[in-house]
Amino acid sequence: MDVDLPEVLAEVTEQFARYEKALVSNDVAVLDELFRDDARTLRYGIGENLYAMTPSPRFGRRVRRRG
């Protein structure tokens, strides 16, 4: 098995940077684009695990208040 392939590392690094930028700027369109719309999608949160593209009610309230 090959690890640390430069092209894979570059792609993952680029997408991680997009995710971080979207997260801190509340760019919901990019966040939606970066997560697969599938019931098997698992998103790890600080205090919870989120399944599929169903938004967290607590996160949604925080976003609306900040927005």
Coordinates of N, CA, C and O in Angstrom, one line a residue, residues 17 31 33-34 44 55 57 59-60:
A17 N -8.9 22.8 3.6 CA -8.8 24.3 3.6 C -10.2 24.9 3.2 O -10.6 25.9 3.8
L31 N -20.3 23.9 2.5 CA -20.4 22.8 3.5 C -21.3 21.7 2.9 O -21.0 20.5 3.0
E33 N -21.9 21.1 -0.2 CA -21.1 20.5 -1.3 C -20.1 19.4 -0.8 O -19.9 18.4 -1.4
L34 N -19.5 19.7 0.3 CA -18.4 18.9 0.8 C -18.8 17.6 1.5 O -18.1 16.7 1.7
Y44 N -18.7 14.0 12.6 CA -18.3 14.1 14.0 C -18.4 15.5 14.5 O -17.7 16.4 13.9
P55 N -29.4 18.4 9.5 CA -28.7 19.4 10.4 C -28.9 19.2 11.9 O -30.0 18.7 12.3
P57 N -30.0 20.4 15.3 CA -30.9 21.5 15.7 C -30.1 22.5 16.5 O -30.3 23.7 16.4
F59 N -26.8 23.3 16.3 CA -25.9 24.0 15.4 C -26.8 25.0 14.6 O -26.4 26.2 14.4
G60 N -27.9 24.6 14.1 CA -28.8 25.5 13.4 C -29.1 26.8 14.1 O -29.1 27.9 13.6

